[in-house]
Amino acid sequence: MRIFDPHIHMTSRTTDDYQAMAAAGIRALVEPAFWLGQPRTSVGSFVDYFDGLLGWEPFRAAGFGVRHHCALALNPKEANDPRCREVLDVLDRYLAKDRVVAVGEVGYDSMTPQEDEVFAIQLDKARRHDLPVLVHTPHRDKRAGTLRSLDVVRESGLPPERVLLDHLNELTVAPVLEAGCWAGFSIYPDTKMDERRMVAVLREHGTERILVNSAADWGRSDPLKTVRTAEAMLAAGFDDKDVDRVLWRNPVEFYGQSGRLVLDEEPDPVAESFLGSSVRRGEVGE
Ligand SMILES: [Zn+2]
């Protein structure tokens, strides 16, 4: 089984998680930029965070043979903080970088006018940089937030197949697929979507344009939920091809639109530059 986690926040996970993920078949992932829990007070915090997503995290991942890519953006929550706006000015420089395979996470948190504005600006950046977009849908008032996100995407003129709406559920999947966008599902340990409900969604809507992620971060979450979903699919009668489609080929196809996914077995250049020093494969840090 080969697995691609299209949405996971590895910055908040331990090295043991990388080890367990690699052992379970997770070979590649995308880490979207998000809120750090503690509010950021200046653009410098974003710059350091983005540099970490482009340097240290790919290196840590490569130690376990996991390909790390990222999506960068000003997240919906901090779109409301005027101290963070300046990041929109430095974003273009980062969106030009090789490992950045999408603009994200963008979208709505509380659906404020500030979020409207930042969402539209970043969709325009995606168009100009020819990158796909990862859209976070709000946890409160999800259906209204999803429908409004689809309207904003439509107004942006971006082709729907370049847009992934994430954190969907049974109530929001149909309008997203009907709009021609990709549908992402985050599988959590005890709230929101679980693997049993995910299997039911796949039975009803098929496997096309559907992605499954763990969205693991500092909260209660499990970086192996992609694997658990694959197992639940097999137990429910889906075959290996269906599993490979949802857990590998779909994310590869979606983020592959960036032209920047690296999934071959060639040595990883970032890791090599670190590995050239005293650190050897699998032995990250001290
Ligand atoms: Zn996230």
mmCIF file of C-alpha atoms and ligand atoms in Angstrom:
data_model
loop_
_atom_site.group_PDB
_atom_site.id
_atom_site.type_symbol
_atom_site.label_atom_id
_atom_site.label_comp_id
_atom_site.label_asym_id
_atom_site.label_seq_id
_atom_site.Cartn_x
_atom_site.Cartn_y
_atom_site.Cartn_z
ATOM 1 C CA MET A 1 0.000 0.000 0.000
ATOM 2 C CA ARG A 2 1.316 3.462 -0.902
ATOM 3 C CA ILE A 3 -0.182 6.490 0.772
ATOM 4 C CA PHE A 4 0.011 10.233 0.111
ATOM 5 C CA ASP A 5 -1.317 12.411 2.947
ATOM 6 C CA PRO A 6 -2.533 15.558 1.177
ATOM 7 C CA HIS A 7 -2.985 17.636 4.367
ATOM 8 C CA ILE A 8 -0.917 17.124 7.501
ATOM 9 C CA HIS A 9 0.875 19.590 9.807
ATOM 10 C CA MET A 10 4.151 17.784 10.472
ATOM 11 C CA THR A 11 5.670 20.815 12.222
ATOM 12 C CA SER A 12 3.516 19.831 15.193
ATOM 13 C CA ARG A 13 4.403 16.107 15.103
ATOM 14 C CA THR A 14 7.285 14.135 16.537
ATOM 15 C CA THR A 15 9.951 12.196 14.725
ATOM 16 C CA ASP A 16 8.305 9.005 16.008
ATOM 17 C CA ASP A 17 5.299 9.976 13.900
ATOM 18 C CA TYR A 18 7.458 10.125 10.761
ATOM 19 C CA GLN A 19 8.814 6.700 11.612
ATOM 20 C CA ALA A 20 5.349 5.194 12.132
ATOM 21 C CA MET A 21 4.016 6.859 8.980
ATOM 22 C CA ALA A 22 6.871 5.558 6.831
ATOM 23 C CA ALA A 23 6.464 2.046 8.266
ATOM 24 C CA ALA A 24 2.732 2.136 7.428
ATOM 25 C CA GLY A 25 3.317 3.075 3.773
ATOM 26 C CA ILE A 26 2.997 6.876 3.825
ATOM 27 C CA ARG A 27 5.531 7.934 1.206
ATOM 28 C CA ALA A 28 4.601 11.530 0.493
ATOM 29 C CA LEU A 29 2.660 14.391 2.005
ATOM 30 C CA VAL A 30 1.673 18.020 1.679
ATOM 31 C CA GLU A 31 1.959 20.290 4.709
ATOM 32 C CA PRO A 32 -0.235 23.378 4.349
ATOM 33 C CA ALA A 33 0.655 26.568 6.217
ATOM 34 C CA PHE A 34 -1.749 27.273 9.059
ATOM 35 C CA TRP A 35 -2.318 28.970 12.380
ATOM 36 C CA LEU A 36 0.279 28.099 15.022
ATOM 37 C CA GLY A 37 -2.007 28.203 18.051
ATOM 38 C CA GLN A 38 -0.219 31.220 19.479
ATOM 39 C CA PRO A 39 -1.084 34.283 17.363
ATOM 40 C CA ARG A 40 1.799 35.639 15.282
ATOM 41 C CA THR A 41 2.652 39.272 15.838
ATOM 42 C CA SER A 42 4.682 40.101 12.757
ATOM 43 C CA VAL A 43 5.550 39.011 9.245
ATOM 44 C CA GLY A 44 8.905 37.718 10.494
ATOM 45 C CA SER A 45 7.175 34.785 12.201
ATOM 46 C CA PHE A 46 5.652 33.778 8.876
ATOM 47 C CA VAL A 47 8.973 34.042 7.074
ATOM 48 C CA ASP A 48 10.666 31.743 9.602
ATOM 49 C CA TYR A 49 7.739 29.321 9.487
ATOM 50 C CA PHE A 50 7.710 29.208 5.674
ATOM 51 C CA ASP A 51 11.483 28.654 5.671
ATOM 52 C CA GLY A 52 10.963 25.761 8.091
ATOM 53 C CA LEU A 53 8.361 24.226 5.790
ATOM 54 C CA LEU A 54 10.828 24.463 2.910
ATOM 55 C CA GLY A 55 14.001 23.406 4.711
ATOM 56 C CA TRP A 56 13.870 21.631 8.032
ATOM 57 C CA GLU A 57 10.623 19.665 7.560
ATOM 58 C CA PRO A 58 11.559 18.188 4.145
ATOM 59 C CA PHE A 59 14.865 17.202 5.695
ATOM 60 C CA ARG A 60 13.209 15.541 8.687
ATOM 61 C CA ALA A 61 10.803 13.717 6.333
ATOM 62 C CA ALA A 62 13.574 12.614 3.975
ATOM 63 C CA GLY A 63 15.280 10.900 6.901
ATOM 64 C CA PHE A 64 12.440 8.383 6.723
ATOM 65 C CA GLY A 65 12.074 8.297 2.946
ATOM 66 C CA VAL A 66 8.946 10.491 3.043
ATOM 67 C CA ARG A 67 8.596 13.167 0.344
ATOM 68 C CA HIS A 68 7.566 16.473 1.892
ATOM 69 C CA HIS A 69 5.898 19.288 -0.064
ATOM 70 C CA CYS A 70 4.026 22.311 1.210
ATOM 71 C CA ALA A 71 1.227 24.730 0.450
ATOM 72 C CA LEU A 72 1.758 28.327 1.574
ATOM 73 C CA ALA A 73 -0.682 31.123 2.385
ATOM 74 C CA LEU A 74 -1.980 33.469 5.038
ATOM 75 C CA ASN A 75 -4.442 31.219 6.892
ATOM 76 C CA PRO A 76 -8.109 32.261 7.289
ATOM 77 C CA LYS A 77 -7.925 32.856 11.050
ATOM 78 C CA GLU A 78 -4.965 35.238 10.899
ATOM 79 C CA ALA A 79 -6.443 36.999 7.870
ATOM 80 C CA ASN A 80 -8.344 38.924 10.557
ATOM 81 C CA ASP A 81 -5.204 40.229 12.257
ATOM 82 C CA PRO A 82 -3.840 43.412 10.659
ATOM 83 C CA ARG A 83 -0.349 42.601 11.976
ATOM 84 C CA CYS A 84 -0.259 39.585 9.636
ATOM 85 C CA ARG A 85 -1.342 41.270 6.415
ATOM 86 C CA GLU A 86 2.202 42.043 5.379
ATOM 87 C CA VAL A 87 2.745 38.349 4.682
ATOM 88 C CA LEU A 88 0.759 38.837 1.470
ATOM 89 C CA ASP A 89 3.665 40.933 0.196
ATOM 90 C CA VAL A 90 6.294 38.244 0.802
ATOM 91 C CA LEU A 91 4.098 35.365 -0.350
ATOM 92 C CA ASP A 92 4.886 35.792 -4.054
ATOM 93 C CA ARG A 93 8.558 35.176 -3.412
ATOM 94 C CA TYR A 94 7.684 31.901 -1.660
ATOM 95 C CA LEU A 95 5.077 30.730 -4.165
ATOM 96 C CA ALA A 96 7.838 30.659 -6.778
ATOM 97 C CA LYS A 97 9.773 27.992 -4.864
ATOM 98 C CA ASP A 98 10.128 24.380 -6.032
ATOM 99 C CA ARG A 99 8.534 22.521 -3.133
ATOM 100 C CA VAL A 100 5.441 24.723 -2.992
ATOM 101 C CA VAL A 101 2.737 22.712 -4.736
ATOM 102 C CA ALA A 102 -0.309 24.846 -3.867
ATOM 103 C CA VAL A 103 -1.608 28.024 -2.274
ATOM 104 C CA GLY A 104 -3.166 27.066 1.071
ATOM 105 C CA GLU A 105 -4.811 26.858 3.447
ATOM 106 C CA VAL A 106 -7.019 29.740 2.374
ATOM 107 C CA GLY A 107 -10.759 30.211 2.875
ATOM 108 C CA TYR A 108 -13.030 31.066 5.767
ATOM 109 C CA ASP A 109 -12.813 30.813 9.525
ATOM 110 C CA SER A 110 -15.509 33.216 10.774
ATOM 111 C CA MET A 111 -16.564 34.575 7.354
ATOM 112 C CA THR A 112 -15.573 38.189 8.038
ATOM 113 C CA PRO A 113 -15.051 40.914 5.398
ATOM 114 C CA GLN A 114 -11.294 40.682 6.092
ATOM 115 C CA GLU A 115 -11.376 36.966 5.290
ATOM 116 C CA ASP A 116 -13.306 37.714 2.084
ATOM 117 C CA GLU A 117 -10.627 40.103 0.974
ATOM 118 C CA VAL A 118 -7.629 37.897 1.840
ATOM 119 C CA PHE A 119 -9.284 34.843 0.259
ATOM 120 C CA ALA A 120 -9.821 36.699 -3.044
ATOM 121 C CA ILE A 121 -6.291 38.124 -3.057
ATOM 122 C CA GLN A 122 -4.799 34.668 -2.578
ATOM 123 C CA LEU A 123 -6.946 33.046 -5.262
ATOM 124 C CA ASP A 124 -5.579 35.691 -7.590
ATOM 125 C CA LYS A 125 -2.032 34.795 -6.518
ATOM 126 C CA ALA A 126 -2.776 31.142 -7.305
ATOM 127 C CA ARG A 127 -3.900 32.125 -10.782
ATOM 128 C CA ARG A 128 -0.815 34.244 -11.387
ATOM 129 C CA HIS A 129 1.559 31.554 -10.077
ATOM 130 C CA ASP A 130 -0.346 28.810 -11.907
ATOM 131 C CA LEU A 131 -0.773 26.819 -8.694
ATOM 132 C CA PRO A 132 -3.658 24.727 -7.371
ATOM 133 C CA VAL A 133 -5.435 25.928 -4.212
ATOM 134 C CA LEU A 134 -6.277 24.203 -0.931
ATOM 135 C CA VAL A 135 -9.396 25.741 0.637
ATOM 136 C CA HIS A 136 -10.158 25.183 4.317
ATOM 137 C CA THR A 137 -13.902 25.086 5.068
ATOM 138 C CA PRO A 138 -14.968 26.478 8.453
ATOM 139 C CA HIS A 139 -15.792 24.137 11.319
ATOM 140 C CA ARG A 140 -18.732 26.309 12.409
ATOM 141 C CA ASP A 141 -21.547 26.771 9.927
ATOM 142 C CA LYS A 142 -19.785 24.447 7.498
ATOM 143 C CA ARG A 143 -22.467 24.221 4.827
ATOM 144 C CA ALA A 144 -22.871 27.991 4.460
ATOM 145 C CA GLY A 145 -19.086 28.412 4.536
ATOM 146 C CA THR A 146 -18.614 25.776 1.851
ATOM 147 C CA LEU A 147 -21.254 27.245 -0.459
ATOM 148 C CA ARG A 148 -19.814 30.720 -0.034
ATOM 149 C CA SER A 149 -16.311 29.385 -0.743
ATOM 150 C CA LEU A 150 -17.595 27.838 -3.979
ATOM 151 C CA ASP A 151 -19.063 31.221 -4.973
ATOM 152 C CA VAL A 152 -15.743 32.949 -4.339
ATOM 153 C CA VAL A 153 -13.905 30.296 -6.360
ATOM 154 C CA ARG A 154 -16.376 30.745 -9.225
ATOM 155 C CA GLU A 155 -15.929 34.531 -9.155
ATOM 156 C CA SER A 156 -12.140 34.130 -9.209
ATOM 157 C CA GLY A 157 -12.259 32.518 -12.632
ATOM 158 C CA LEU A 158 -9.939 29.706 -11.489
ATOM 159 C CA PRO A 159 -10.693 26.388 -13.195
ATOM 160 C CA PRO A 160 -12.575 24.276 -10.601
ATOM 161 C CA GLU A 161 -10.258 21.280 -11.135
ATOM 162 C CA ARG A 162 -7.435 23.382 -9.657
ATOM 163 C CA VAL A 163 -9.292 23.838 -6.364
ATOM 164 C CA LEU A 164 -9.585 21.424 -3.437
ATOM 165 C CA LEU A 165 -12.124 22.141 -0.709
ATOM 166 C CA ASP A 166 -11.141 20.418 2.495
ATOM 167 C CA HIS A 167 -12.640 19.268 5.809
ATOM 168 C CA LEU A 168 -15.844 18.265 4.041
ATOM 169 C CA ASN A 169 -18.579 15.998 5.389
ATOM 170 C CA GLU A 170 -21.729 14.240 4.166
ATOM 171 C CA LEU A 171 -23.558 17.568 3.918
ATOM 172 C CA THR A 172 -20.973 19.463 1.895
ATOM 173 C CA VAL A 173 -19.516 16.896 -0.509
ATOM 174 C CA ALA A 174 -22.219 17.019 -3.203
ATOM 175 C CA PRO A 175 -22.058 20.756 -4.046
ATOM 176 C CA VAL A 176 -18.239 20.585 -4.186
ATOM 177 C CA LEU A 177 -18.180 17.660 -6.621
ATOM 178 C CA GLU A 178 -20.976 19.214 -8.683
ATOM 179 C CA ALA A 179 -18.940 22.413 -8.978
ATOM 180 C CA GLY A 180 -16.081 20.381 -10.485
ATOM 181 C CA CYS A 181 -13.723 20.948 -7.542
ATOM 182 C CA TRP A 182 -11.843 18.261 -5.607
ATOM 183 C CA ALA A 183 -13.308 17.091 -2.301
ATOM 184 C CA GLY A 184 -11.048 16.604 0.730
ATOM 185 C CA PHE A 185 -11.956 14.809 3.956
ATOM 186 C CA SER A 186 -10.057 15.018 7.236
ATOM 187 C CA ILE A 187 -10.383 11.894 9.358
ATOM 188 C CA TYR A 188 -10.243 12.532 13.092
ATOM 189 C CA PRO A 189 -9.994 10.209 16.115
ATOM 190 C CA ASP A 190 -13.191 11.191 17.894
ATOM 191 C CA THR A 191 -15.039 14.094 16.335
ATOM 192 C CA LYS A 192 -16.169 15.035 12.826
ATOM 193 C CA MET A 193 -15.403 12.513 10.045
ATOM 194 C CA ASP A 194 -14.213 9.023 10.929
ATOM 195 C CA GLU A 195 -13.150 6.157 8.638
ATOM 196 C CA ARG A 196 -16.528 4.409 8.787
ATOM 197 C CA ARG A 197 -18.355 7.541 7.636
ATOM 198 C CA MET A 198 -15.661 8.074 4.989
ATOM 199 C CA VAL A 199 -16.298 4.630 3.520
ATOM 200 C CA ALA A 200 -20.008 5.480 3.313
ATOM 201 C CA VAL A 201 -19.197 8.723 1.450
ATOM 202 C CA LEU A 202 -17.033 6.767 -1.027
ATOM 203 C CA ARG A 203 -19.847 4.245 -1.552
ATOM 204 C CA GLU A 204 -22.256 7.040 -2.356
ATOM 205 C CA HIS A 205 -20.024 9.383 -4.371
ATOM 206 C CA GLY A 206 -17.378 7.076 -5.862
ATOM 207 C CA THR A 207 -13.607 7.566 -5.752
ATOM 208 C CA GLU A 208 -13.144 10.286 -8.359
ATOM 209 C CA ARG A 209 -11.809 13.692 -7.190
ATOM 210 C CA ILE A 210 -11.951 12.586 -3.538
ATOM 211 C CA LEU A 211 -8.979 12.926 -1.184
ATOM 212 C CA VAL A 212 -8.528 11.697 2.380
ATOM 213 C CA ASN A 213 -6.144 13.250 4.899
ATOM 214 C CA SER A 214 -5.311 13.076 8.583
ATOM 215 C CA ALA A 215 -4.995 16.878 9.043
ATOM 216 C CA ALA A 216 -2.901 15.924 12.067
ATOM 217 C CA ASP A 217 -1.676 18.885 14.131
ATOM 218 C CA TRP A 218 -1.268 19.754 17.823
ATOM 219 C CA GLY A 219 -4.863 18.887 18.568
ATOM 220 C CA ARG A 220 -6.170 15.404 19.151
ATOM 221 C CA SER A 221 -5.397 13.811 15.813
ATOM 222 C CA ASP A 222 -3.757 10.729 14.329
ATOM 223 C CA PRO A 223 -1.208 10.845 11.479
ATOM 224 C CA LEU A 224 -2.137 7.252 10.538
ATOM 225 C CA LYS A 225 -5.804 8.019 9.806
ATOM 226 C CA THR A 226 -5.102 7.803 6.056
ATOM 227 C CA VAL A 227 -3.881 4.235 6.577
ATOM 228 C CA ARG A 228 -6.869 3.403 8.790
ATOM 229 C CA THR A 229 -9.204 4.671 6.059
ATOM 230 C CA ALA A 230 -7.459 2.485 3.476
ATOM 231 C CA GLU A 231 -7.928 -0.513 5.776
ATOM 232 C CA ALA A 232 -11.589 0.360 6.314
ATOM 233 C CA MET A 233 -12.081 0.595 2.533
ATOM 234 C CA LEU A 234 -10.595 -2.875 2.029
ATOM 235 C CA ALA A 235 -12.694 -4.311 4.855
ATOM 236 C CA ALA A 236 -15.808 -2.824 3.227
ATOM 237 C CA GLY A 237 -15.127 -4.489 -0.127
ATOM 238 C CA PHE A 238 -13.213 -1.817 -2.050
ATOM 239 C CA ASP A 239 -10.202 -3.296 -3.869
ATOM 240 C CA ASP A 240 -6.516 -2.329 -3.945
ATOM 241 C CA LYS A 241 -7.049 -0.191 -7.040
ATOM 242 C CA ASP A 242 -9.752 1.868 -5.312
ATOM 243 C CA VAL A 243 -7.500 2.389 -2.302
ATOM 244 C CA ASP A 244 -4.572 3.399 -4.499
ATOM 245 C CA ARG A 245 -6.812 5.810 -6.359
ATOM 246 C CA VAL A 246 -8.065 7.629 -3.252
ATOM 247 C CA LEU A 247 -4.932 7.467 -1.110
ATOM 248 C CA TRP A 248 -2.294 7.940 -3.806
ATOM 249 C CA ARG A 249 -3.324 8.716 -7.371
ATOM 250 C CA ASN A 250 -5.890 11.413 -6.535
ATOM 251 C CA PRO A 251 -3.531 13.548 -4.425
ATOM 252 C CA VAL A 252 -0.772 13.011 -7.007
ATOM 253 C CA GLU A 253 -3.115 14.157 -9.764
ATOM 254 C CA PHE A 254 -4.359 17.189 -7.839
ATOM 255 C CA TYR A 255 -1.017 18.534 -6.596
ATOM 256 C CA GLY A 256 0.695 17.321 -9.784
ATOM 257 C CA GLN A 257 -1.031 20.264 -11.482
ATOM 258 C CA SER A 258 1.678 22.428 -9.903
ATOM 259 C CA GLY A 259 4.299 20.661 -12.016
ATOM 260 C CA ARG A 260 6.405 20.490 -8.847
ATOM 261 C CA LEU A 261 5.677 17.146 -7.203
ATOM 262 C CA VAL A 262 8.810 15.059 -6.779
ATOM 263 C CA LEU A 263 7.976 11.417 -6.161
ATOM 264 C CA ASP A 264 10.774 9.475 -7.803
ATOM 265 C CA GLU A 265 13.545 7.739 -5.940
ATOM 266 C CA GLU A 266 16.189 10.305 -6.852
ATOM 267 C CA PRO A 267 18.179 11.685 -3.929
ATOM 268 C CA ASP A 268 16.383 14.598 -2.336
ATOM 269 C CA PRO A 269 18.499 17.738 -2.906
ATOM 270 C CA VAL A 270 17.493 19.510 0.313
ATOM 271 C CA ALA A 271 18.084 16.408 2.396
ATOM 272 C CA GLU A 272 21.382 15.809 0.645
ATOM 273 C CA SER A 273 22.628 19.257 1.573
ATOM 274 C CA PHE A 274 21.908 18.497 5.240
ATOM 275 C CA LEU A 275 23.011 14.883 4.993
ATOM 276 C CA GLY A 276 26.334 16.075 3.626
ATOM 277 C CA SER A 277 27.129 17.101 7.184
ATOM 278 C CA SER A 278 27.330 14.676 10.080
ATOM 279 C CA VAL A 279 23.672 13.668 10.100
ATOM 280 C CA ARG A 280 22.887 10.342 8.489
ATOM 281 C CA ARG A 281 19.691 8.956 7.024
ATOM 282 C CA GLY A 282 17.112 8.238 9.731
ATOM 283 C CA GLU A 283 19.013 10.057 12.426
ATOM 284 C CA VAL A 284 17.473 13.478 12.562
ATOM 285 C CA GLY A 285 18.718 15.994 15.108
ATOM 286 C CA GLU A 286 20.651 15.120 18.195
HETATM 287 ZN ZN ZN B 1 -4.972 22.165 8.308
#
